[in-house]
Amino acid sequence: MIQVDGLRKRFGAVQALQDVSFSAGDGRITGLLGHNGAGKSTTLRILSTVIRANEGRALIDGHDCATDPLGVRRSLGVLPHASGLYAHLSGRENIRYYGELHGLRGVELNRSIDQLIERLALGGVADRRAKGYSQGERLKVGLARALIHRPQTIILDEPTNGLDVNAVRMLRDLIRELRESGRCVLFSSHVMQEVAALCDDIVIISHGRVVVRGTPADILKATGAPDLEEAFVRAADQPGEVA
Amino acid sequence: MSAVWTVFRKEVLENLRDRRVILSAFFFGVLLAPVIFGLTTTMVSKRAVANQDKPLNLPIAGADRAPNLVQFLRENGVKVQNVELSSDQAMEAVRSGAQDLVLIIGDDYAKALKAGESAPLSLVVDTSNGNTSPSADRARQLLNAYGHQLAVLRLMVRGINPTVIDPVGVHTLDVATPAGRSLLILGMMTYFCFMSMLVGGFYLAIDTTAGERERGSLEPLLTLPVSRSQLIVGKMLATSAFMSVSLLLTLAAFGVVLTYIPLEALGMSANFGPRVILTIFAIMMTFVPMGAGLMTVVASFTRSNREAQSWLSVVMMLPIAPIMFAVVTGTKPSAGLMAVPSLSQHLIATSLMRGDSIPALHVLICAGTTLALGALLVGVAIKLYQREAILG
């Protein structure tokens, strides 16, 4: 469960976030949609406690990102924009490192790693160094790393960038699976079709402001657009909030 | 604490698998530096030894014209070699390198000597050939000595006190102890020790900040339920471990190399047993936190691996500058200088090698100030890791 209320963030002279408020529920997939530079990554970075907002409040499963970052991090799994694997470690070692930093040990950790490797069909490459991994294999290890501690809330930053069709399908299946198990999934994208295919709720962000939010049907109604793509284009160019 | 240990273990494992790190950390420091050091000192000492002990070979043209001179030279250990060369031929022989030097005794030598005039001798040498100049110097010294001896005899025959031709008497008193003389050479060694220590931690310090950022692995790392201080401390411990291992291996390699260098032949001796090596290691170790902190601080300001590398290359000169200064000027240890990191370790290490006693106060000041500065830099590095700008 993610609750965001009135986030503002400034980097030097740039006001990256003007006013960002939305919520993402458990058992739902929420898409954060916006052009490049609209403020998606900044929002996700604040939610993952890597940076702090200047104003506003963000809660993840009841933990405040500003005052209880360690609590937030324990219930949060993050798949960043870049996979950021350690090239000299094997896939399994990369996953294990994150598991250990989450405080997992021994049998419990080994079982979690084996389960994820099996679920993501990484068996063939898990013990090779990450150096030679394909884009898809890197994504899988990144996902396993993000899910090793069974987080309640999962954030994915533009996860489908540069992936082939098979990898995108695998990712979608996994995201749906997470929803079925009652998790809260938030993912960002600048591709409307992708969001439309997957999301229960959509948050469109533009110039550091949430301009539209709701279910796909809500958004079509609010913007009066014939389809979601048109709705995105119209909404993204609007300065104020519509729905 | 267990998170620090996890980070430490992962950093060590990852970097041990990186050939580039291993090459620079261990190959350069441990093998290359002592080998370079060994080769240069061996060459220097071999040459000095060879020139001292080798009997001087002196080809003489017209030896039969000066039997007394030849006798004098033989008595002074010169191997006289009779050659039949005109002065042009002699010059050609030396120029071509066929002979190192040739002494030509002129036709009028005996006549001039008998008449009490200056008897003509020509020493053909090539001053542009560095290898032969010690031989030429020795020949010249012997000839001067012979001339001086004749002059003294002539004055005595005329009833004049021979000291009139020695208006000043110069005595050179060499107070260098054998170990003291080797200090300039061994001073180079502490320089190599600092080098290998810093090079050993170089890549890890960069990796901690600029490297992780550039690979995109820093951001996900910061989303884990571990405080940033724990992350950076684990990383700096790994950097320190590499620095220490590199230092220890370098010292051990020096210990081995020095047993093969004929330092005694140079009139030098080095106090470099296992005990001294371990003591020097302990003293140098006080510099590790400071080196690790300094490199991490500098690397955390840079935006990329490449930038970090160029900045750190400059930073590596910093601790080495005071040592260079001390080696060149021959600075002596004092309590005040013990407050200067790197210089203090250098001075104590050279004292240890020289076999001098070291005041406990010096060790205390050296360790105290260096460790305090180290703690300060580590604190700054931790502080910098909390900034949002660390993400670049």
XYZ file of C-alpha atoms in Angstrom:
635
model
C 0.000 0.000 0.000
C 1.445 3.333 -1.057
C 0.008 6.675 0.028
C 1.541 9.832 -1.353
C 0.382 13.271 -0.339
C 1.598 16.601 -1.698
C 5.210 15.681 -2.510
C 7.477 18.538 -3.574
C 11.121 18.196 -4.490
C 13.640 20.746 -5.715
C 17.101 20.058 -7.156
C 18.954 23.364 -7.124
C 17.020 25.662 -9.442
C 14.834 22.876 -10.838
C 11.486 22.174 -9.202
C 11.268 18.477 -10.081
C 8.033 17.765 -8.214
C 5.379 20.465 -7.779
C 2.632 18.465 -6.187
C 2.364 14.705 -6.375
C -0.452 12.877 -4.586
C -1.829 9.421 -5.304
C -2.300 6.064 -3.705
C -1.647 2.522 -4.847
C -3.573 -0.293 -3.218
C -2.708 -3.852 -2.275
C -3.697 -6.480 -4.820
C -3.591 -3.869 -7.577
C -1.163 -2.855 -10.284
C -0.671 0.869 -10.512
C 1.057 2.504 -13.475
C 2.922 5.784 -13.097
C 2.853 7.317 -16.537
C 4.576 10.392 -17.884
C 6.951 11.794 -20.462
C 10.691 11.616 -19.803
C 11.533 14.233 -17.203
C 7.968 14.485 -15.911
C 9.027 13.443 -12.405
C 8.438 9.676 -12.407
C 11.923 8.685 -11.326
C 12.114 11.402 -8.691
C 8.832 10.161 -7.208
C 10.056 6.571 -7.167
C 13.369 7.616 -5.635
C 11.549 9.379 -2.810
C 9.371 6.300 -2.277
C 12.415 4.028 -2.175
C 14.003 6.407 0.416
C 17.054 7.128 -1.706
C 16.259 10.836 -1.620
C 13.982 12.914 0.594
C 11.102 15.132 -0.397
C 11.228 18.802 0.570
C 7.551 18.765 1.429
C 4.692 16.314 1.607
C 4.365 12.821 2.950
C 4.853 9.347 1.545
C 3.782 6.202 3.390
C 4.595 2.653 2.398
C 2.621 0.015 4.280
C 2.231 2.582 7.031
C 5.935 3.469 7.279
C 6.838 7.098 6.641
C 9.594 7.451 4.011
C 11.072 10.458 5.790
C 11.032 9.290 9.410
C 11.183 5.494 9.130
C 13.273 4.710 6.042
C 14.470 1.356 7.401
C 10.855 0.258 7.987
C 9.991 1.311 4.433
C 12.951 -0.563 2.981
C 12.021 -3.766 4.796
C 8.591 -3.956 3.167
C 9.705 -2.630 -0.206
C 11.285 -4.349 -3.192
C 12.801 -2.092 -5.859
C 13.743 -2.892 -9.438
C 15.735 0.144 -10.519
C 16.014 1.631 -13.957
C 19.460 0.105 -14.516
C 19.897 -3.474 -13.387
C 23.133 -2.651 -11.550
C 24.388 -6.193 -11.102
C 27.900 -6.906 -9.869
C 29.648 -8.263 -12.947
C 32.189 -10.357 -11.062
C 29.587 -12.131 -8.957
C 27.318 -14.869 -10.259
C 23.578 -14.316 -10.474
C 23.097 -16.424 -7.369
C 25.719 -14.422 -5.454
C 24.090 -11.169 -6.525
C 20.763 -12.377 -5.143
C 22.368 -13.748 -1.985
C 24.097 -10.433 -1.256
C 20.758 -8.625 -1.206
C 19.185 -11.407 0.840
C 21.924 -11.137 3.451
C 21.598 -7.368 3.587
C 17.891 -7.948 4.250
C 18.981 -9.995 7.235
C 18.120 -13.392 5.763
C 20.396 -16.282 6.702
C 20.956 -19.987 6.313
C 18.256 -22.385 5.178
C 15.610 -19.709 4.833
C 17.829 -17.662 2.525
C 18.866 -20.656 0.437
C 15.270 -21.755 0.009
C 14.188 -18.271 -1.091
C 17.036 -18.072 -3.602
C 16.273 -21.517 -5.049
C 12.569 -20.743 -5.351
C 13.202 -17.482 -7.194
C 15.773 -19.053 -9.501
C 13.269 -21.743 -10.382
C 10.315 -19.356 -10.783
C 12.340 -17.092 -13.069
C 13.884 -20.016 -14.986
C 17.408 -18.816 -14.143
C 18.730 -22.316 -13.417
C 20.994 -22.451 -16.445
C 22.846 -19.201 -15.784
C 22.536 -18.625 -12.036
C 26.046 -19.812 -11.295
C 27.754 -17.976 -14.132
C 29.285 -14.551 -13.625
C 26.808 -11.761 -14.351
C 29.283 -10.189 -16.794
C 27.995 -12.148 -19.800
C 24.272 -11.973 -19.040
C 21.745 -10.960 -21.675
C 19.395 -8.048 -21.002
C 16.633 -10.515 -20.089
C 18.839 -12.469 -17.696
C 19.935 -9.289 -16.000
C 16.291 -8.283 -15.546
C 15.472 -11.670 -14.009
C 18.315 -11.468 -11.518
C 17.289 -7.893 -10.736
C 13.735 -9.098 -10.058
C 14.911 -11.988 -7.913
C 17.049 -9.553 -5.946
C 14.098 -7.220 -5.440
C 11.794 -10.039 -4.298
C 14.211 -12.036 -2.121
C 12.671 -10.769 1.135
C 9.040 -11.221 -0.071
C 8.181 -7.523 0.029
C 4.567 -6.397 0.320
C 5.125 -3.448 -2.005
C 7.097 -3.605 -5.247
C 8.341 -0.658 -7.277
C 9.616 -1.121 -10.835
C 11.239 1.783 -12.685
C 10.670 1.491 -16.453
C 11.224 -2.258 -16.297
C 10.446 -3.035 -19.931
C 12.998 -0.656 -21.482
C 15.115 -2.490 -24.020
C 13.561 -5.917 -23.444
C 12.511 -8.383 -26.128
C 8.957 -9.707 -26.412
C 9.576 -12.867 -24.390
C 11.103 -10.982 -21.500
C 8.241 -8.461 -21.478
C 5.724 -11.333 -21.350
C 7.571 -13.032 -18.537
C 7.600 -9.741 -16.642
C 3.887 -9.171 -17.147
C 3.079 -12.678 -15.928
C 5.192 -12.129 -12.857
C 3.589 -8.774 -12.110
C 0.109 -10.323 -12.388
C 1.202 -13.131 -10.114
C 2.318 -10.602 -7.533
C -1.067 -8.923 -7.749
C -2.879 -12.228 -7.263
C -0.889 -12.799 -4.076
C -2.140 -9.478 -2.737
C 0.936 -7.337 -3.283
C 0.963 -3.688 -4.219
C 2.797 -3.138 -7.507
C 3.779 0.327 -8.743
C 5.574 0.652 -12.030
C 6.582 3.570 -14.146
C 6.588 3.840 -17.893
C 6.370 6.323 -20.697
C 4.589 3.843 -22.979
C 0.813 4.080 -22.755
C 0.067 0.693 -24.357
C 2.142 -1.100 -21.805
C 0.367 0.555 -18.929
C -3.048 -0.017 -20.527
C -2.341 -3.721 -20.959
C -1.477 -4.302 -17.345
C -2.692 -1.690 -14.929
C -5.735 -1.519 -12.690
C -5.027 2.122 -11.886
C -3.139 4.776 -13.769
C -1.464 7.923 -12.472
C -0.402 10.381 -15.162
C 2.268 12.821 -14.129
C 3.346 15.920 -16.033
C 5.788 18.718 -15.141
C 6.042 17.401 -11.609
C 2.272 17.296 -11.052
C -0.293 14.507 -11.077
C -2.715 15.524 -13.806
C -5.019 12.509 -13.990
C -5.518 9.435 -11.879
C -7.988 6.574 -11.691
C -8.957 3.402 -13.514
C -8.605 3.390 -17.294
C -12.371 3.916 -17.587
C -12.256 6.877 -15.209
C -9.495 8.457 -17.216
C -11.309 8.078 -20.541
C -14.347 9.703 -18.986
C -12.416 12.546 -17.374
C -10.448 13.481 -20.478
C -13.210 12.757 -22.967
C -10.677 10.984 -25.167
C -11.634 8.073 -27.467
C -8.716 5.888 -26.282
C -6.063 5.851 -23.569
C -3.276 7.057 -25.808
C -5.223 10.135 -26.749
C -6.106 10.560 -23.093
C -2.433 10.454 -22.163
C -1.487 13.015 -24.776
C -4.267 15.350 -23.680
C -3.638 14.865 -19.977
C 0.122 15.157 -20.189
C -0.177 18.578 -21.799
C -2.539 19.891 -19.139
C -1.207 21.881 -16.254
C -3.886 21.092 -13.647
C -5.541 18.062 -12.140
C -8.536 16.609 -13.969
C -9.776 13.614 -12.044
C 27.364 -5.096 12.449
C 26.528 -8.189 10.394
C 25.600 -5.935 7.476
C 29.088 -4.400 7.620
C 30.539 -7.913 7.507
C 28.315 -8.863 4.544
C 29.402 -5.783 2.610
C 33.042 -6.388 3.494
C 32.922 -10.010 2.346
C 31.207 -9.175 -0.922
C 33.668 -6.354 -1.725
C 36.669 -8.581 -1.041
C 35.263 -11.462 -3.099
C 34.269 -9.236 -6.001
C 37.603 -7.471 -6.153
C 39.628 -10.652 -5.796
C 37.904 -11.806 -8.981
C 38.815 -8.639 -10.854
C 42.073 -9.231 -12.662
C 42.664 -5.509 -13.058
C 42.517 -5.012 -9.297
C 44.759 -7.967 -8.561
C 47.321 -6.842 -11.099
C 47.549 -3.305 -9.804
C 47.161 -4.068 -6.111
C 49.419 -7.035 -5.772
C 51.537 -7.317 -8.872
C 52.710 -3.737 -8.978
C 53.307 -3.320 -5.272
C 54.495 -6.726 -4.343
C 56.599 -7.761 -7.265
C 57.417 -4.851 -9.471
C 58.536 -2.312 -6.882
C 60.932 -4.575 -4.952
C 62.310 -5.967 -8.202
C 62.968 -2.506 -9.631
C 64.461 -1.527 -6.304
C 66.585 -4.672 -6.198
C 67.867 -4.269 -9.734
C 68.882 -0.634 -9.362
C 70.619 -1.086 -6.028
C 72.383 -4.227 -7.219
C 73.624 -2.410 -10.285
C 74.860 0.540 -8.237
C 76.608 -1.609 -5.677
C 78.064 -4.040 -8.226
C 79.626 -1.168 -10.061
C 81.062 0.349 -6.922
C 82.432 -3.025 -5.858
C 83.855 -3.815 -9.263
C 85.700 -0.511 -9.433
C 87.170 -0.813 -5.985
C 88.422 -4.349 -6.100
C 89.382 -4.781 -9.706
C 93.132 -4.363 -10.198
C 93.792 -1.422 -12.474
C 94.929 -2.561 -15.898
C 97.243 0.046 -17.314
C 98.703 -0.299 -20.779
C 101.953 1.637 -20.935
C 103.777 2.665 -24.088
C 107.488 3.039 -23.500
C 107.576 1.323 -20.088
C 111.305 0.645 -20.402
C 111.981 4.394 -20.252
C 110.686 4.633 -16.648
C 111.521 1.495 -14.669
C 111.083 3.201 -11.274
C 107.622 4.512 -12.130
C 106.553 1.112 -13.414
C 107.886 -0.472 -10.230
C 105.905 2.050 -8.127
C 102.712 1.294 -10.062
C 103.199 -2.461 -9.661
C 103.678 -2.037 -5.918
C 100.341 -0.211 -5.828
C 98.483 -3.073 -7.404
C 98.503 -1.939 -11.017
C 98.713 -4.620 -13.676
C 101.146 -3.120 -16.093
C 100.818 -4.117 -19.698
C 103.549 -3.216 -22.156
C 102.215 -1.928 -25.466
C 103.970 -0.592 -28.523
C 101.839 2.353 -29.569
C 102.634 5.779 -30.903
C 100.657 8.583 -29.328
C 98.306 8.705 -32.363
C 97.754 4.967 -32.200
C 97.112 5.179 -28.459
C 94.491 7.897 -28.947
C 92.818 5.866 -31.646
C 92.787 2.771 -29.420
C 91.095 4.640 -26.565
C 88.662 6.408 -28.866
C 87.574 3.119 -30.376
C 87.276 1.514 -26.964
C 89.980 -1.108 -27.655
C 91.769 0.224 -24.571
C 90.187 1.960 -21.557
C 93.203 4.182 -21.107
C 96.857 4.272 -22.118
C 99.846 5.831 -20.365
C 102.498 7.137 -22.730
C 105.943 7.733 -21.395
C 107.629 10.303 -23.580
C 111.012 9.864 -25.269
C 112.526 12.625 -23.167
C 111.206 11.265 -19.872
C 114.515 9.948 -18.510
C 116.482 12.974 -19.698
C 114.035 15.496 -18.220
C 113.869 13.594 -14.972
C 117.604 13.567 -14.681
C 117.783 17.296 -15.424
C 115.246 18.008 -12.738
C 112.682 19.266 -15.222
C 109.045 18.284 -15.596
C 109.149 14.837 -17.175
C 106.515 14.326 -19.893
C 103.805 11.715 -19.272
C 100.544 11.473 -21.268
C 97.472 9.701 -19.978
C 95.064 9.016 -22.822
C 91.494 8.771 -21.517
C 87.974 9.146 -22.821
C 86.014 11.210 -20.268
C 82.789 10.636 -22.170
C 82.962 6.969 -21.253
C 81.528 6.750 -17.716
C 82.693 3.192 -17.202
C 86.380 4.022 -17.500
C 86.498 7.243 -15.519
C 87.072 5.487 -12.148
C 90.102 3.721 -13.692
C 91.363 7.012 -15.080
C 90.911 8.650 -11.669
C 92.913 5.927 -9.993
C 95.697 6.127 -12.552
C 95.814 9.896 -12.145
C 95.949 9.607 -8.371
C 98.821 7.109 -8.535
C 100.765 9.245 -10.962
C 100.273 12.308 -8.758
C 101.405 10.324 -5.738
C 104.531 9.239 -7.573
C 105.229 12.802 -8.641
C 104.683 14.001 -5.064
C 107.097 11.378 -3.791
C 109.771 12.533 -6.244
C 109.199 16.160 -5.316
C 109.604 15.374 -1.633
C 112.876 13.570 -2.358
C 114.170 16.487 -4.414
C 113.355 19.006 -1.694
C 114.988 16.875 0.959
C 118.120 16.561 -1.187
C 118.208 20.368 -1.308
C 117.705 20.615 2.442
C 114.193 22.069 2.252
C 111.341 20.907 4.454
C 109.009 19.037 2.046
C 105.890 20.400 3.735
C 106.411 23.682 1.825
C 104.667 22.052 -1.119
C 101.714 21.009 1.072
C 100.429 24.374 2.286
C 97.146 22.802 3.295
C 96.681 19.280 4.566
C 93.204 17.966 3.844
C 91.929 14.965 5.756
C 88.529 13.580 4.856
C 86.882 12.037 7.867
C 83.995 9.784 6.779
C 81.622 9.356 9.684
C 79.039 7.331 7.805
C 78.143 4.121 9.586
C 77.528 1.211 7.243
C 73.787 1.206 7.985
C 73.646 4.992 7.707
C 75.103 4.943 4.222
C 72.407 2.620 2.943
C 69.680 4.957 4.190
C 69.285 6.925 1.018
C 68.632 3.722 -0.834
C 66.452 2.250 1.892
C 64.580 5.550 2.178
C 63.261 4.754 -1.259
C 61.761 1.668 0.277
C 59.263 3.464 2.504
C 58.247 5.394 -0.578
C 57.463 2.102 -2.321
C 55.599 0.898 0.759
C 53.246 3.891 0.704
C 52.846 3.503 -3.027
C 51.854 -0.138 -2.786
C 49.519 0.569 0.116
C 47.661 3.258 -1.808
C 47.661 1.363 -5.084
C 46.339 -1.671 -3.214
C 43.226 0.212 -2.115
C 42.937 2.408 -5.212
C 40.311 0.470 -7.174
C 38.233 -0.419 -4.139
C 38.032 3.199 -3.042
C 36.826 4.189 -6.501
C 34.427 1.277 -6.681
C 32.790 2.259 -3.411
C 31.326 5.448 -4.797
C 32.039 6.396 -8.393
C 32.136 2.767 -9.547
C 28.843 1.706 -7.960
C 27.187 4.851 -9.234
C 28.419 4.361 -12.775
C 27.256 0.743 -12.918
C 23.858 1.740 -11.558
C 24.230 -0.569 -8.572
C 24.355 2.178 -5.950
C 20.688 3.139 -6.071
C 19.244 -0.344 -5.472
C 21.856 -0.869 -2.764
C 20.558 2.210 -0.961
C 17.023 0.794 -0.931
C 18.080 -2.051 1.368
C 17.327 -1.944 5.103
C 20.928 -1.121 5.957
C 22.154 2.303 7.022
C 24.488 4.092 4.663
C 27.137 4.269 7.373
C 27.170 0.472 7.531
C 27.612 0.267 3.754
C 30.459 2.757 3.559
C 32.210 1.355 6.626
C 32.072 -2.169 5.170
C 33.491 -0.850 1.935
C 36.259 1.126 3.611
C 37.180 -1.944 5.672
C 37.558 -3.900 2.432
C 39.721 -1.083 1.030
C 41.827 -1.178 4.201
C 42.200 -4.948 3.990
C 43.541 -4.711 0.458
C 45.895 -1.909 1.487
C 47.213 -3.942 4.415
C 47.744 -7.119 2.435
C 49.488 -5.177 -0.305
C 51.748 -3.523 2.272
C 52.584 -6.771 4.035
C 53.403 -8.553 0.800
C 55.574 -5.650 -0.323
C 57.541 -5.645 2.919
C 57.991 -9.409 2.743
C 59.169 -9.142 -0.850
C 61.654 -6.453 0.205
C 62.868 -8.777 2.939
C 63.584 -11.434 0.336
C 65.082 -9.078 -2.241
C 67.410 -7.426 0.273
C 69.042 -10.736 1.133
C 70.216 -10.932 -2.480
C 71.580 -7.409 -2.710
C 75.275 -7.110 -1.853
C 74.709 -4.097 0.391
C 77.675 -5.002 2.608
C 79.973 -4.769 -0.385
C 78.864 -1.163 -0.673
C 79.849 -0.618 2.910
C 76.213 -0.715 3.918
C 74.108 -2.947 6.044
C 70.361 -3.108 6.358
C 68.607 -4.088 9.492
C 65.814 -6.023 7.894
C 64.976 -9.206 9.709
C 61.434 -10.499 10.244
C 61.156 -8.556 13.506
C 61.981 -5.242 11.860
C 59.632 -6.047 8.969
C 56.749 -6.693 11.349
C 57.478 -3.555 13.352
C 57.583 -1.458 10.192
C 54.322 -3.105 9.112
C 52.690 -2.147 12.408
C 53.883 1.463 12.125
C 52.794 1.775 8.501
C 49.402 0.269 9.331
C 48.523 3.394 11.293
C 48.331 5.124 7.927
C 45.762 2.701 6.453
C 42.547 4.328 7.787
C 43.788 7.720 6.646
C 44.666 6.460 3.167
C 41.355 4.633 2.806
C 39.399 7.630 4.107
C 41.267 10.102 1.914
C 40.789 8.078 -1.271
C 37.110 7.431 -0.519
C 36.440 11.102 0.195
C 38.061 12.208 -3.043
C 36.350 9.479 -5.067
C 32.946 10.430 -3.684
C 33.231 13.898 -5.227
C 33.885 12.561 -8.694
C 31.229 11.786 -11.273
C 32.772 8.794 -13.014
C 35.349 6.054 -12.719
C 37.663 7.833 -15.075
C 37.476 11.113 -13.203
C 38.044 9.310 -9.917
C 41.122 7.625 -11.321
C 42.723 10.842 -12.477
C 41.992 12.615 -9.185
C 43.252 9.741 -7.101
C 46.499 9.584 -9.047
C 47.102 13.138 -7.871
C 46.053 12.350 -4.309
C 48.493 9.452 -4.204
C 51.345 11.931 -4.544
C 50.226 13.709 -1.365
C 51.580 11.319 1.264
C 54.645 10.714 -0.816
C 55.732 14.356 -1.056
C 56.978 14.663 2.561
C 58.990 11.462 2.136
C 60.687 12.748 -0.993
C 61.501 15.920 0.863
C 62.911 14.021 3.831
C 65.013 11.695 1.669
C 66.497 14.575 -0.298
C 67.215 16.839 2.669
C 68.171 14.064 5.095
C 65.670 15.210 7.730
C 66.244 13.808 11.216
C 63.374 12.524 13.380
C 61.946 14.934 15.941
C 58.810 14.979 18.074
C 57.316 17.801 15.989
C 57.750 15.959 12.709
C 55.989 12.930 14.197
C 52.739 14.867 13.838
C 53.067 14.761 10.047
C 51.443 11.604 8.680
C 53.500 9.578 6.207
C 56.642 11.549 7.124
C 56.484 10.167 10.662
C 56.072 6.577 9.470
C 58.948 7.096 7.058
C 61.254 8.458 9.747
C 60.420 5.694 12.208
C 60.816 2.994 9.558
C 64.222 4.317 8.483
C 65.317 4.552 12.135
C 64.282 0.929 12.565
C 66.313 -0.090 9.554
C 69.258 1.924 10.780
C 69.021 0.132 14.098
C 68.546 3.377 16.086
C 66.465 3.427 19.218
C 63.088 5.100 18.833
C 61.599 7.191 21.640
C 58.215 5.836 22.764
C 56.894 9.390 22.577
C 57.641 9.513 18.838
C 55.693 6.318 18.221
C 52.844 7.664 20.325
C 52.648 10.985 18.484
C 52.983 9.292 15.107
C 50.238 6.728 15.747
C 48.046 9.225 17.612
C 47.979 11.987 14.994
C 47.787 9.674 12.004
C 44.969 7.604 13.472
C 43.111 10.733 14.587
C 43.341 12.230 11.100
C 42.305 8.858 9.707
C 39.222 8.808 11.937
C 38.392 12.335 10.821
C 38.624 11.423 7.117
C 36.585 8.251 7.630
C 33.976 10.427 9.366
C 33.946 12.829 6.419
C 33.572 9.898 3.999
C 30.586 8.582 5.986
C 29.070 12.054 6.040
C 29.508 12.459 2.287
C 27.799 9.122 1.687
C 24.628 10.495 3.281
C 24.302 13.247 0.697
C 21.772 12.942 -2.107
C 24.474 14.103 -4.511
C 26.199 10.760 -3.982
C 23.742 9.429 -6.584
C 25.257 11.753 -9.185
